[in-house]
């Protein structure tokens, strides 16, 4: 009930159930014990959980239900997916003509009510129950977190390795029985994130609670939150799993890795911790090596763009740049390129910071600035290794850019990324960091900008009629939609009621010809370069997105949101 703590205390005060001194005492104890003031006033014995719940129910004109005296049928339980029940800490208790009756411990949490109505696509009526009764009912009807972990492990055939046992700072083995629940909780969290195709696990310490969120298809989604009192134990367990992070150091950022084997899949977790106001924030980035084996078509290319891009990566020399903001899928695209051109007759060397995925048959170099192994030094060294293809994780400065350009001019194909919003802007970016225009024009073969959009769920997508605002924003003539299938996911169990499952790229490919080279040498503006690119047939990010909307692959909302900066 931390969300509305002060408001709830005022209600209890007005109802005469607690005095001002008792409330102030509870506030002081809550800060010291890392719990909400409402929880503390119950611990102090001033009120019971039922007293608080009945008062809030009456204040909200809501019925109170004693879940310990209620038996809910399996049919009603099935109306609420387990992940929703655990995430929002609610239990369905009855069906009515109007909708679903759901028990909740905090009737003032209107955000939960709105979220449930949206996710379940039906009307929801709330009744109030105590927090302990909600917890007991969740375990009774949905099983415990340990049960969920056991079920996930069973689905993987028991062939799972979440790292070996290490010793903590005190020499105590992490597998000791006292720590078993924490071990199982963290294991369950990692397994669930992998099952849901999450790219990141975020464990965030807030003032009165510990928040766990997964990033799924680029969108953060809050999951079931562990108790605040387990915060230190969970963070320590994760640090121990890396084998390299100190559980005693809580004042400085730390980084580490966890190697996990789930069935036949090898998964790496890149762990980062940083001290915050209320404890250490932990982010675990999930790097699934099976995602490397994707082909060009799985990146989101339509047939014509795929043909152009395959021709570009087959060139013997020159630079191919992939641009876009952080999180736009640039690294995935480069790895897909390497996977496509990784043949026994070619030597490929990469310089990365860090090496995120290890690929068979490719020489990968890790940048280590602390010992002087930076991008320029690594590049100068690998040129003596006589590679055919070089991949540079990112061009960040003039020295790296000039070495990459010189490598391309001496017969190497160079693949790299750059942070710009669109493809033509990459030329100005290179000149701005100190590269001479004649070097840019003579080395760049093509520049591709990209963004990621969520794909319609194949299981629940249905025809969608675009409204006037969508047609106007995407510059689509209504007649264009009559002969195509614009689709939108309606939400189902497979996509967690979002209507989306998976992501794909939208692209703009800027091919460099002799006229573009002349314009670069003359320092023409980005606007002029963009006009020339359009003459050469370049589709903008939004135009490529429109093609995918009209093909039923994604929704207008996704394309509009992802291409807000597009001039078109």
Coordinates of C-alpha atoms in Angstrom, one line a residue:
X1 CA 0.0 0.0 0.0
X2 CA 3.0 2.2 -0.3
X3 CA 1.6 4.0 -3.3
X4 CA -1.0 5.8 -1.1
X5 CA 0.6 5.7 2.3
X6 CA -0.1 9.2 3.5
X7 CA -3.7 9.2 2.2
X8 CA -4.4 5.9 3.9
X9 CA -3.0 7.2 7.2
X10 CA -5.2 10.2 6.9
X11 CA -8.3 8.0 6.4
X12 CA -7.3 5.9 9.5
X13 CA -6.8 9.1 11.5
X14 CA -10.2 10.6 10.4
X15 CA -11.9 7.3 11.3
X16 CA -10.5 7.5 14.8
X17 CA -8.7 4.2 14.5
X18 CA -5.2 5.6 15.1
X19 CA -3.9 8.7 16.9
X20 CA -1.4 11.2 15.4
X21 CA 1.3 10.1 17.7
X22 CA 0.8 6.4 16.7
X23 CA 1.0 7.4 13.0
X24 CA 4.2 9.4 13.5
X25 CA 5.7 6.5 15.5
X26 CA 4.8 4.2 12.6
X27 CA 6.4 6.6 10.0
X28 CA 9.6 6.6 12.0
X29 CA 9.6 2.8 12.4
X30 CA 8.8 2.3 8.7
X31 CA 11.9 4.3 7.6
X32 CA 14.2 2.3 9.9
X33 CA 12.7 -1.1 8.9
X34 CA 12.3 -0.5 5.1
X35 CA 8.5 -1.0 5.0
X36 CA 5.5 1.2 4.4
X37 CA 4.0 3.2 7.4
X38 CA 0.7 1.3 6.9
X39 CA 2.6 -2.0 7.3
X40 CA 4.4 -0.6 10.3
X41 CA 1.2 0.5 12.1
X42 CA 0.0 -3.1 11.7
X43 CA 3.3 -4.5 13.0
X44 CA 3.1 -2.1 16.0
X45 CA -0.3 -3.7 16.9
X46 CA -2.3 -0.5 16.6
X47 CA -4.6 -2.1 14.0
X48 CA -5.0 -5.4 12.3
X49 CA -4.8 -5.9 8.5
X50 CA -8.5 -6.6 8.5
X51 CA -9.2 -3.3 10.3
X52 CA -7.3 -1.4 7.7
X53 CA -8.8 -3.3 4.8
X54 CA -12.4 -2.9 6.1
X55 CA -11.9 0.8 6.6
X56 CA -10.5 1.3 3.1
X57 CA -13.3 -0.7 1.6
X58 CA -15.9 1.4 3.4
X59 CA -14.2 4.6 2.4
X60 CA -14.2 3.4 -1.3
X61 CA -17.8 2.2 -1.2
X62 CA -16.4 -1.3 -1.8
X63 CA -17.3 -4.7 -0.4
X64 CA -14.9 -6.5 1.9
X65 CA -14.4 -10.2 1.3
X66 CA -12.8 -12.8 3.6
X67 CA -10.9 -14.9 1.1
X68 CA -10.2 -17.6 3.7
X69 CA -13.9 -18.3 3.7
X70 CA -14.3 -18.3 -0.1
X71 CA -13.8 -21.1 -2.5
X72 CA -13.1 -20.0 -6.1
X73 CA -13.8 -22.4 -8.9
X74 CA -11.1 -23.3 -11.4
X75 CA -13.2 -21.8 -14.2
X76 CA -13.0 -18.3 -12.6
X77 CA -9.3 -18.7 -11.7
X78 CA -8.7 -19.4 -15.4
X79 CA -10.1 -16.0 -16.4
X80 CA -7.0 -14.3 -14.9
X81 CA -3.6 -15.3 -16.3
X82 CA -1.1 -16.2 -13.6
X83 CA 1.3 -13.5 -14.7
X84 CA -1.4 -10.8 -14.2
X85 CA -2.5 -12.1 -10.9
X86 CA 1.0 -12.2 -9.5
X87 CA 2.1 -8.9 -11.1
X88 CA -0.9 -6.9 -9.7
X89 CA -1.4 -9.1 -6.6
X90 CA -5.1 -9.7 -7.3
X91 CA -7.4 -12.8 -7.2
X92 CA -10.6 -13.3 -9.3
X93 CA -13.5 -14.3 -7.1
X94 CA -16.6 -14.3 -9.3
X95 CA -18.1 -13.6 -12.7
X96 CA -21.1 -11.3 -13.1
X97 CA -23.1 -10.1 -16.0
X98 CA -21.1 -6.8 -16.0
X99 CA -17.7 -8.5 -15.8
X100 CA -15.2 -10.0 -13.4
X101 CA -15.0 -9.5 -9.6
X102 CA -11.4 -9.2 -8.4
X103 CA -10.1 -9.1 -4.9
X104 CA -7.3 -6.5 -4.2
X105 CA -5.6 -5.4 -1.0
X106 CA -5.3 -1.7 -2.0
X107 CA -8.6 -0.4 -3.3
X108 CA -7.0 3.1 -3.8
X109 CA -4.6 1.7 -6.5
X110 CA -6.7 2.9 -9.5
X111 CA -3.8 2.2 -11.9
X112 CA -4.2 -1.5 -11.3
X113 CA -7.9 -1.3 -12.0
X114 CA -7.3 0.5 -15.3
X115 CA -4.5 -1.9 -16.3
X116 CA -6.7 -5.0 -15.6
X117 CA -9.6 -3.6 -17.7
X118 CA -7.2 -2.9 -20.5
X119 CA -5.4 -6.3 -20.4
X120 CA -8.5 -8.5 -19.8
X121 CA -10.6 -6.5 -22.3
X122 CA -13.6 -6.6 -20.0
X123 CA -15.1 -4.7 -17.1
X124 CA -13.5 -5.3 -13.7
X125 CA -15.2 -4.8 -10.3
X126 CA -13.0 -4.6 -7.2
X127 CA -13.6 -6.0 -3.8
X128 CA -11.2 -5.6 -0.8
X129 CA -9.3 -8.3 1.0
X130 CA -6.3 -8.3 3.4
X131 CA -2.8 -8.5 1.9
X132 CA -2.1 -11.8 3.7
X133 CA -5.3 -13.3 2.4
X134 CA -4.3 -12.2 -1.2
X135 CA -0.9 -13.8 -0.8
X136 CA -2.4 -17.1 0.6
X137 CA -4.9 -17.2 -2.3
X138 CA -2.3 -16.6 -4.9
X139 CA -0.3 -19.6 -3.6
X140 CA -3.5 -21.7 -3.2
X141 CA -4.8 -21.1 -6.7
X142 CA -1.7 -20.3 -8.8
X143 CA 1.1 -21.9 -6.8
X144 CA 4.2 -20.3 -5.3
X145 CA 7.1 -18.7 -7.0
X146 CA 9.1 -21.9 -6.2
X147 CA 6.4 -23.9 -8.0
X148 CA 6.7 -21.7 -11.0
X149 CA 10.5 -22.2 -11.0
X150 CA 10.1 -26.0 -10.7
X151 CA 7.6 -26.0 -13.6
X152 CA 9.9 -24.0 -15.8
X153 CA 12.8 -26.3 -15.0
X154 CA 10.6 -29.3 -15.7
X155 CA 9.7 -27.9 -19.1
X156 CA 13.4 -27.6 -19.9
X157 CA 13.8 -31.3 -19.1
X158 CA 15.9 -30.5 -16.0
X159 CA 18.8 -29.7 -18.2
X160 CA 19.6 -26.3 -16.7
X161 CA 22.8 -24.8 -15.3
X162 CA 22.5 -21.5 -13.5
X163 CA 26.2 -21.3 -12.7
X164 CA 28.4 -23.2 -10.3
X165 CA 28.4 -22.8 -6.5
X166 CA 30.8 -20.1 -5.3
X167 CA 31.8 -19.1 -1.8
X168 CA 30.6 -15.9 -0.3
X169 CA 32.7 -13.4 1.6
X170 CA 32.3 -15.4 4.8
X171 CA 33.3 -18.7 3.1
X172 CA 29.7 -19.9 3.3
X173 CA 28.5 -21.9 0.3
X174 CA 25.7 -20.3 -1.6
X175 CA 23.8 -23.6 -1.7
X176 CA 23.3 -23.6 2.1
X177 CA 19.7 -24.4 3.1
X178 CA 19.2 -20.9 4.6
X179 CA 19.8 -19.3 1.2
X180 CA 17.8 -21.9 -0.8
X181 CA 14.6 -19.7 -1.2
X182 CA 16.7 -16.7 -2.4
X183 CA 18.6 -19.0 -4.9
X184 CA 15.3 -20.4 -6.2
X185 CA 13.7 -16.9 -6.4
X186 CA 16.6 -15.5 -8.5
X187 CA 16.6 -18.6 -10.7
X188 CA 12.9 -18.3 -11.2
X189 CA 13.3 -14.7 -12.2
X190 CA 15.9 -15.5 -14.8
X191 CA 13.9 -18.5 -16.2
X192 CA 10.7 -16.4 -16.4
X193 CA 12.5 -13.6 -18.2
X194 CA 14.0 -16.0 -20.8
X195 CA 10.6 -17.7 -21.3
X196 CA 9.0 -14.3 -21.9
X197 CA 11.7 -13.3 -24.4
X198 CA 12.8 -10.4 -22.2
X199 CA 16.0 -8.5 -23.2
X200 CA 16.6 -7.1 -19.8
X201 CA 15.8 -7.7 -16.1
X202 CA 15.7 -4.5 -14.0
X203 CA 15.7 -4.8 -10.2
X204 CA 15.1 -1.3 -8.8
X205 CA 15.2 -0.3 -5.1
X206 CA 12.4 2.2 -4.3
X207 CA 11.7 3.8 -1.0
X208 CA 9.2 1.2 0.3
X209 CA 9.4 -1.6 -2.2
X210 CA 11.6 -3.5 -4.6
X211 CA 10.5 -3.2 -8.2
X212 CA 11.2 -5.9 -10.8
X213 CA 10.6 -5.1 -14.5
X214 CA 11.3 -7.0 -17.7
X215 CA 11.9 -5.3 -21.0
X216 CA 9.9 -7.3 -23.5
X217 CA 9.9 -6.2 -27.2
X218 CA 11.5 -2.9 -26.1
X219 CA 8.7 -2.1 -23.6
X220 CA 9.2 -2.2 -19.8
X221 CA 6.7 -4.4 -18.0
X222 CA 6.4 -4.7 -14.2
X223 CA 6.4 -8.2 -12.8
X224 CA 5.8 -9.7 -9.4
X225 CA 7.8 -7.7 -6.9
X226 CA 9.8 -9.5 -4.1
X227 CA 9.5 -8.2 -0.6
X228 CA 11.7 -5.2 0.2
X229 CA 13.4 -7.0 3.0
X230 CA 14.9 -9.5 0.5
X231 CA 16.6 -6.7 -1.5
X232 CA 20.1 -7.2 -0.1
X233 CA 19.9 -11.0 -0.3
X234 CA 18.8 -10.9 -4.0
X235 CA 21.5 -8.5 -5.0
X236 CA 24.2 -10.5 -3.2
X237 CA 23.0 -13.7 -4.8
X238 CA 23.3 -12.2 -8.3
X239 CA 26.8 -10.9 -7.5
X240 CA 27.8 -14.3 -6.3
X241 CA 26.5 -15.9 -9.5
X242 CA 28.9 -13.8 -11.5
X243 CA 31.9 -15.1 -9.6
X244 CA 33.7 -11.7 -10.0
X245 CA 31.6 -9.0 -8.2
X246 CA 32.1 -8.1 -4.6
X247 CA 29.1 -8.5 -2.3
X248 CA 30.9 -6.3 0.3
X249 CA 31.2 -3.3 -2.2
X250 CA 27.9 -1.4 -2.3
X251 CA 29.2 2.2 -2.9
X252 CA 30.7 1.7 -6.4
X253 CA 29.2 0.5 -9.7
X254 CA 30.2 -3.1 -10.7
X255 CA 30.0 -5.2 -13.8
X256 CA 30.0 -9.0 -14.3
X257 CA 28.7 -11.9 -16.3
X258 CA 26.6 -15.0 -15.6
X259 CA 26.7 -17.9 -18.0
X260 CA 23.5 -19.9 -18.1
X261 CA 22.6 -23.1 -20.0
X262 CA 18.9 -23.7 -20.5
X263 CA 18.4 -27.0 -22.3
X264 CA 20.5 -26.7 -25.5
X265 CA 20.5 -22.9 -25.4
X266 CA 23.5 -21.0 -24.1
X267 CA 22.5 -17.7 -22.6
X268 CA 24.8 -15.0 -21.2
X269 CA 23.6 -12.4 -18.6
X270 CA 25.6 -9.2 -18.6
X271 CA 25.2 -7.8 -15.0
X272 CA 25.5 -4.2 -14.0
X273 CA 25.0 -2.7 -10.6
X274 CA 24.9 1.0 -9.5
X275 CA 24.3 2.5 -6.1
X276 CA 21.1 4.5 -5.8
X277 CA 19.4 6.4 -3.0
X278 CA 17.6 3.3 -1.6
X279 CA 20.1 0.6 -2.5
X280 CA 21.8 -1.0 -5.5
X281 CA 20.0 -1.0 -8.8
X282 CA 20.7 -4.1 -10.9
X283 CA 20.3 -4.6 -14.6
X284 CA 20.8 -8.0 -16.2
X285 CA 21.0 -7.9 -20.0
X286 CA 20.0 -11.3 -21.5
X287 CA 22.2 -12.3 -24.5
X288 CA 20.7 -15.3 -26.1
X289 CA 23.2 -16.8 -28.6
X290 CA 20.5 -18.4 -30.6
X291 CA 19.4 -14.9 -31.7
X292 CA 22.6 -14.7 -33.7
X293 CA 21.5 -17.4 -36.2
X294 CA 18.8 -15.1 -37.8
X295 CA 18.8 -14.5 -41.5
X296 CA 18.5 -11.2 -43.3
X297 CA 14.7 -11.7 -43.8
X298 CA 14.2 -12.1 -40.1
X299 CA 15.7 -8.7 -39.5
X300 CA 12.6 -7.2 -41.2
X301 CA 13.8 -6.6 -44.7
X302 CA 11.3 -6.8 -47.5
X303 CA 12.6 -8.6 -50.6
X304 CA 13.9 -5.5 -52.5
X305 CA 15.8 -4.1 -49.5
X306 CA 17.1 -7.5 -48.6
X307 CA 18.5 -7.9 -52.2
X308 CA 20.2 -4.5 -51.9
X309 CA 21.7 -5.2 -48.5
X310 CA 23.0 -8.6 -49.4
X311 CA 24.7 -7.1 -52.4
X312 CA 26.3 -4.4 -50.2
X313 CA 27.8 -6.9 -47.6
X314 CA 29.2 -8.9 -50.5
X315 CA 31.4 -6.0 -51.6
X316 CA 35.2 -6.6 -51.4
X317 CA 36.0 -3.2 -49.8
X318 CA 34.6 0.1 -48.5
X319 CA 32.6 1.0 -45.4
X320 CA 29.0 0.1 -44.7
X321 CA 27.6 2.1 -41.8
X322 CA 24.5 1.2 -39.7
X323 CA 23.1 4.2 -37.8
X324 CA 20.4 4.8 -35.2
X325 CA 20.0 5.6 -31.5
X326 CA 20.8 3.2 -28.7
X327 CA 18.4 0.2 -28.7
X328 CA 17.6 0.4 -32.4
X329 CA 19.0 -3.0 -33.2
X330 CA 22.3 -1.9 -34.9
X331 CA 24.4 -4.6 -33.2
X332 CA 21.9 -7.4 -34.1
X333 CA 22.0 -6.2 -37.7
X334 CA 25.8 -6.3 -37.8
X335 CA 25.9 -9.8 -36.3
X336 CA 23.4 -11.0 -38.8
X337 CA 25.7 -9.6 -41.5
X338 CA 28.7 -11.5 -40.1
X339 CA 26.6 -14.7 -39.9
X340 CA 25.7 -14.2 -43.5
X341 CA 29.2 -13.6 -44.8
X342 CA 31.0 -16.0 -42.4
X343 CA 32.6 -18.4 -44.8
X344 CA 35.8 -20.5 -44.6
X345 CA 37.5 -18.5 -47.3
X346 CA 37.2 -15.2 -45.5
X347 CA 39.0 -14.0 -42.4
X348 CA 36.8 -11.8 -40.2
X349 CA 38.0 -9.8 -37.2
X350 CA 35.8 -7.7 -34.9
X351 CA 36.7 -5.0 -32.4
X352 CA 34.0 -4.6 -29.8
X353 CA 33.3 -3.0 -26.4
X354 CA 32.2 -5.3 -25.0
X355 CA 32.1 -8.6 -27.0
X356 CA 28.4 -9.3 -26.5
X357 CA 28.1 -12.6 -28.5
X358 CA 30.8 -15.1 -29.2
X359 CA 30.6 -16.4 -32.8
X360 CA 32.3 -19.5 -34.1
X361 CA 34.8 -18.9 -36.9
X362 CA 35.3 -15.1 -36.2
X363 CA 38.2 -13.5 -34.4
X364 CA 36.7 -11.2 -31.8
X365 CA 38.8 -8.6 -30.0
X366 CA 37.7 -7.0 -26.6
X367 CA 38.6 -3.4 -26.1
X368 CA 40.2 -2.8 -22.7
X369 CA 40.9 1.0 -22.3
X370 CA 42.2 0.5 -18.7
X371 CA 45.3 -1.2 -20.1
X372 CA 45.6 1.0 -23.2
X373 CA 43.8 -1.5 -25.6
X374 CA 41.4 1.1 -27.1
X375 CA 39.7 1.1 -30.6
X376 CA 42.6 2.8 -32.5
X377 CA 45.3 0.5 -31.0
X378 CA 43.3 -2.6 -31.6
X379 CA 42.5 -1.6 -35.2
X380 CA 46.2 -0.8 -36.0
X381 CA 47.1 -4.3 -34.7
X382 CA 44.4 -6.3 -36.5
X383 CA 45.3 -4.7 -39.9
X384 CA 48.6 -6.7 -39.6
X385 CA 46.4 -9.9 -39.2
X386 CA 45.4 -9.6 -42.9
X387 CA 41.7 -9.8 -42.5
X388 CA 39.2 -9.6 -45.3
X389 CA 36.4 -8.1 -43.3
X390 CA 36.6 -5.9 -40.2
X391 CA 33.7 -5.1 -37.9
X392 CA 34.1 -2.1 -35.5
X393 CA 31.5 -1.9 -32.7
X394 CA 31.2 1.8 -33.0
X395 CA 33.0 4.7 -34.6
X396 CA 33.4 7.2 -31.7
X397 CA 36.3 9.5 -32.6
X398 CA 38.4 10.8 -35.5
X399 CA 41.3 8.4 -34.9
X400 CA 39.0 5.3 -35.1
X401 CA 37.2 6.7 -38.1
X402 CA 40.5 7.5 -40.0
X403 CA 41.9 4.0 -39.4
X404 CA 38.6 2.4 -40.5
X405 CA 38.7 4.6 -43.7
X406 CA 42.3 3.7 -44.4
X407 CA 41.5 0.0 -44.0
X408 CA 38.6 0.3 -46.4
X409 CA 40.8 2.1 -49.0
X410 CA 43.4 -0.7 -48.8
X411 CA 41.0 -3.5 -49.7
X412 CA 39.0 -4.3 -46.6
X413 CA 35.3 -4.4 -46.1
X414 CA 34.5 -2.5 -42.9
X415 CA 31.2 -2.7 -41.0
X416 CA 30.5 -0.3 -38.2
X417 CA 27.8 1.7 -36.4
X418 CA 27.3 5.4 -35.8
X419 CA 24.9 7.3 -33.6
X420 CA 22.8 9.5 -36.0
X421 CA 19.0 9.8 -36.5
X422 CA 19.0 9.1 -40.2
X423 CA 21.3 7.9 -42.9
X424 CA 22.3 11.2 -44.7
X425 CA 23.3 12.7 -41.3
X426 CA 26.1 10.2 -40.9
X427 CA 28.2 12.1 -43.5
X428 CA 28.0 15.3 -41.5
X429 CA 28.7 13.4 -38.3
X430 CA 32.0 12.0 -39.7
X431 CA 33.1 15.4 -40.9
X432 CA 32.2 16.9 -37.5
X433 CA 34.4 14.5 -35.6
X434 CA 37.4 15.5 -37.9
X435 CA 37.4 13.2 -41.0
X436 CA 38.2 15.0 -44.3
X437 CA 35.3 15.0 -46.7
X438 CA 37.4 13.5 -49.5
X439 CA 38.1 10.5 -47.3
X440 CA 34.4 10.1 -46.4
X441 CA 33.3 10.3 -50.1
X442 CA 36.0 7.8 -51.3
X443 CA 35.3 5.1 -48.6
X444 CA 31.6 5.0 -47.8
X445 CA 29.7 2.6 -50.0
X446 CA 26.3 2.9 -48.2
X447 CA 24.7 4.1 -45.0
X448 CA 21.6 2.4 -43.5
X449 CA 19.5 3.9 -40.7
X450 CA 17.1 1.7 -38.8
X451 CA 14.6 1.6 -36.0
X452 CA 12.7 -1.3 -34.3
X453 CA 9.0 -1.7 -34.3
X454 CA 6.9 -4.4 -32.6
X455 CA 5.3 -7.1 -34.8
X456 CA 1.7 -8.0 -34.7
X457 CA 1.0 -11.2 -32.8
X458 CA 0.4 -13.9 -35.4
X459 CA -2.0 -15.7 -33.1
X460 CA -4.5 -12.8 -32.5
X461 CA -4.0 -10.3 -35.2
X462 CA -7.2 -9.2 -36.9
X463 CA -8.1 -6.7 -39.7
X464 CA -7.8 -3.0 -38.5
X465 CA -9.5 0.0 -40.1
X466 CA -7.2 3.0 -39.9
X467 CA -8.7 6.2 -38.6
X468 CA -8.2 9.7 -40.1
X469 CA -5.4 10.6 -37.7
X470 CA -3.4 7.5 -38.6
X471 CA -3.9 8.0 -42.3
X472 CA -2.9 11.6 -42.1
X473 CA 0.2 10.9 -39.9
X474 CA 1.5 8.3 -42.3
X475 CA 0.4 10.2 -45.4
X476 CA -1.6 7.2 -46.7
X477 CA -4.5 7.7 -49.2
X478 CA -7.6 5.8 -48.0
X479 CA -7.7 4.0 -51.4
X480 CA -4.3 2.4 -50.6
X481 CA -5.9 0.4 -47.7
X482 CA -8.7 -1.2 -49.8
X483 CA -6.5 -3.8 -51.5
X484 CA -4.2 -4.6 -48.5
X485 CA -4.6 -6.2 -45.1
X486 CA -3.9 -3.7 -42.3
X487 CA -3.8 -5.7 -39.2
X488 CA -3.6 -5.2 -35.4
X489 CA -3.3 -7.7 -32.6
X490 CA -6.3 -7.9 -30.3
X491 CA -4.4 -9.5 -27.4
X492 CA -4.1 -13.1 -26.3
X493 CA -2.3 -15.4 -23.9
X494 CA 0.7 -15.9 -26.2
X495 CA 1.4 -12.1 -26.4
X496 CA 0.5 -11.3 -22.8
X497 CA -2.6 -9.3 -24.0
X498 CA -0.4 -6.7 -25.7
X499 CA -1.2 -7.6 -29.3
X500 CA 2.5 -7.7 -30.2
X501 CA 5.1 -10.5 -30.2
X502 CA 8.6 -9.9 -31.4
X503 CA 10.2 -7.0 -33.2
X504 CA 11.4 -6.2 -36.7
X505 CA 13.4 -3.4 -38.3
X506 CA 12.4 -0.5 -40.5
X507 CA 15.2 0.8 -42.7
X508 CA 16.3 3.6 -45.0
X509 CA 19.3 2.7 -47.2
X510 CA 21.4 5.5 -48.6
X511 CA 23.5 4.3 -51.6
X512 CA 26.6 6.5 -52.4
X513 CA 27.1 7.2 -56.1
X514 CA 29.5 9.6 -58.0
X515 CA 27.1 12.5 -57.6
X516 CA 26.9 12.0 -53.8
X517 CA 30.7 11.8 -53.6
X518 CA 31.0 15.1 -55.4
X519 CA 28.4 16.7 -53.1
X520 CA 30.3 15.4 -50.0
X521 CA 33.6 16.8 -51.3
X522 CA 31.8 20.2 -51.8
X523 CA 30.5 19.9 -48.2
X524 CA 26.8 20.0 -49.3
X525 CA 24.3 20.2 -46.5
X526 CA 22.5 17.1 -45.1
X527 CA 19.2 18.4 -46.6
X528 CA 20.8 18.4 -50.1
X529 CA 22.3 14.9 -49.5
X530 CA 18.9 13.7 -48.5
X531 CA 17.3 15.1 -51.6
X532 CA 19.9 13.3 -53.7
X533 CA 19.3 10.1 -51.8
X534 CA 15.6 10.4 -52.5
X535 CA 16.4 10.8 -56.2
X536 CA 18.3 7.5 -56.0
X537 CA 15.2 5.8 -54.6
X538 CA 15.9 5.9 -50.9
X539 CA 12.7 5.2 -48.9
X540 CA 12.6 7.0 -45.5
X541 CA 12.1 5.1 -42.3
X542 CA 8.5 6.2 -42.2
X543 CA 7.9 5.1 -45.8
X544 CA 9.4 1.7 -45.1
X545 CA 7.2 1.5 -42.0
X546 CA 4.1 2.3 -44.0
X547 CA 5.0 -0.6 -46.3
X548 CA 5.0 -2.9 -43.3
X549 CA 1.8 -1.5 -42.0
X550 CA 0.1 -2.1 -45.3
X551 CA 1.6 -5.7 -45.3
X552 CA -0.1 -6.4 -42.0
X553 CA 3.3 -6.9 -40.2
X554 CA 3.0 -4.0 -37.7
X555 CA 0.6 -1.3 -36.6
X556 CA 0.3 2.4 -37.5
X557 CA 0.9 3.3 -33.8
X558 CA 4.3 1.6 -33.8
X559 CA 5.5 3.3 -37.0
X560 CA 4.3 6.7 -35.9
X561 CA 6.0 6.4 -32.5
X562 CA 9.3 5.1 -33.9
X563 CA 9.6 7.7 -36.7
X564 CA 8.5 10.9 -34.9
X565 CA 11.7 12.7 -36.1
X566 CA 11.1 11.6 -39.8
X567 CA 10.7 14.7 -42.0
X568 CA 8.2 13.0 -44.1

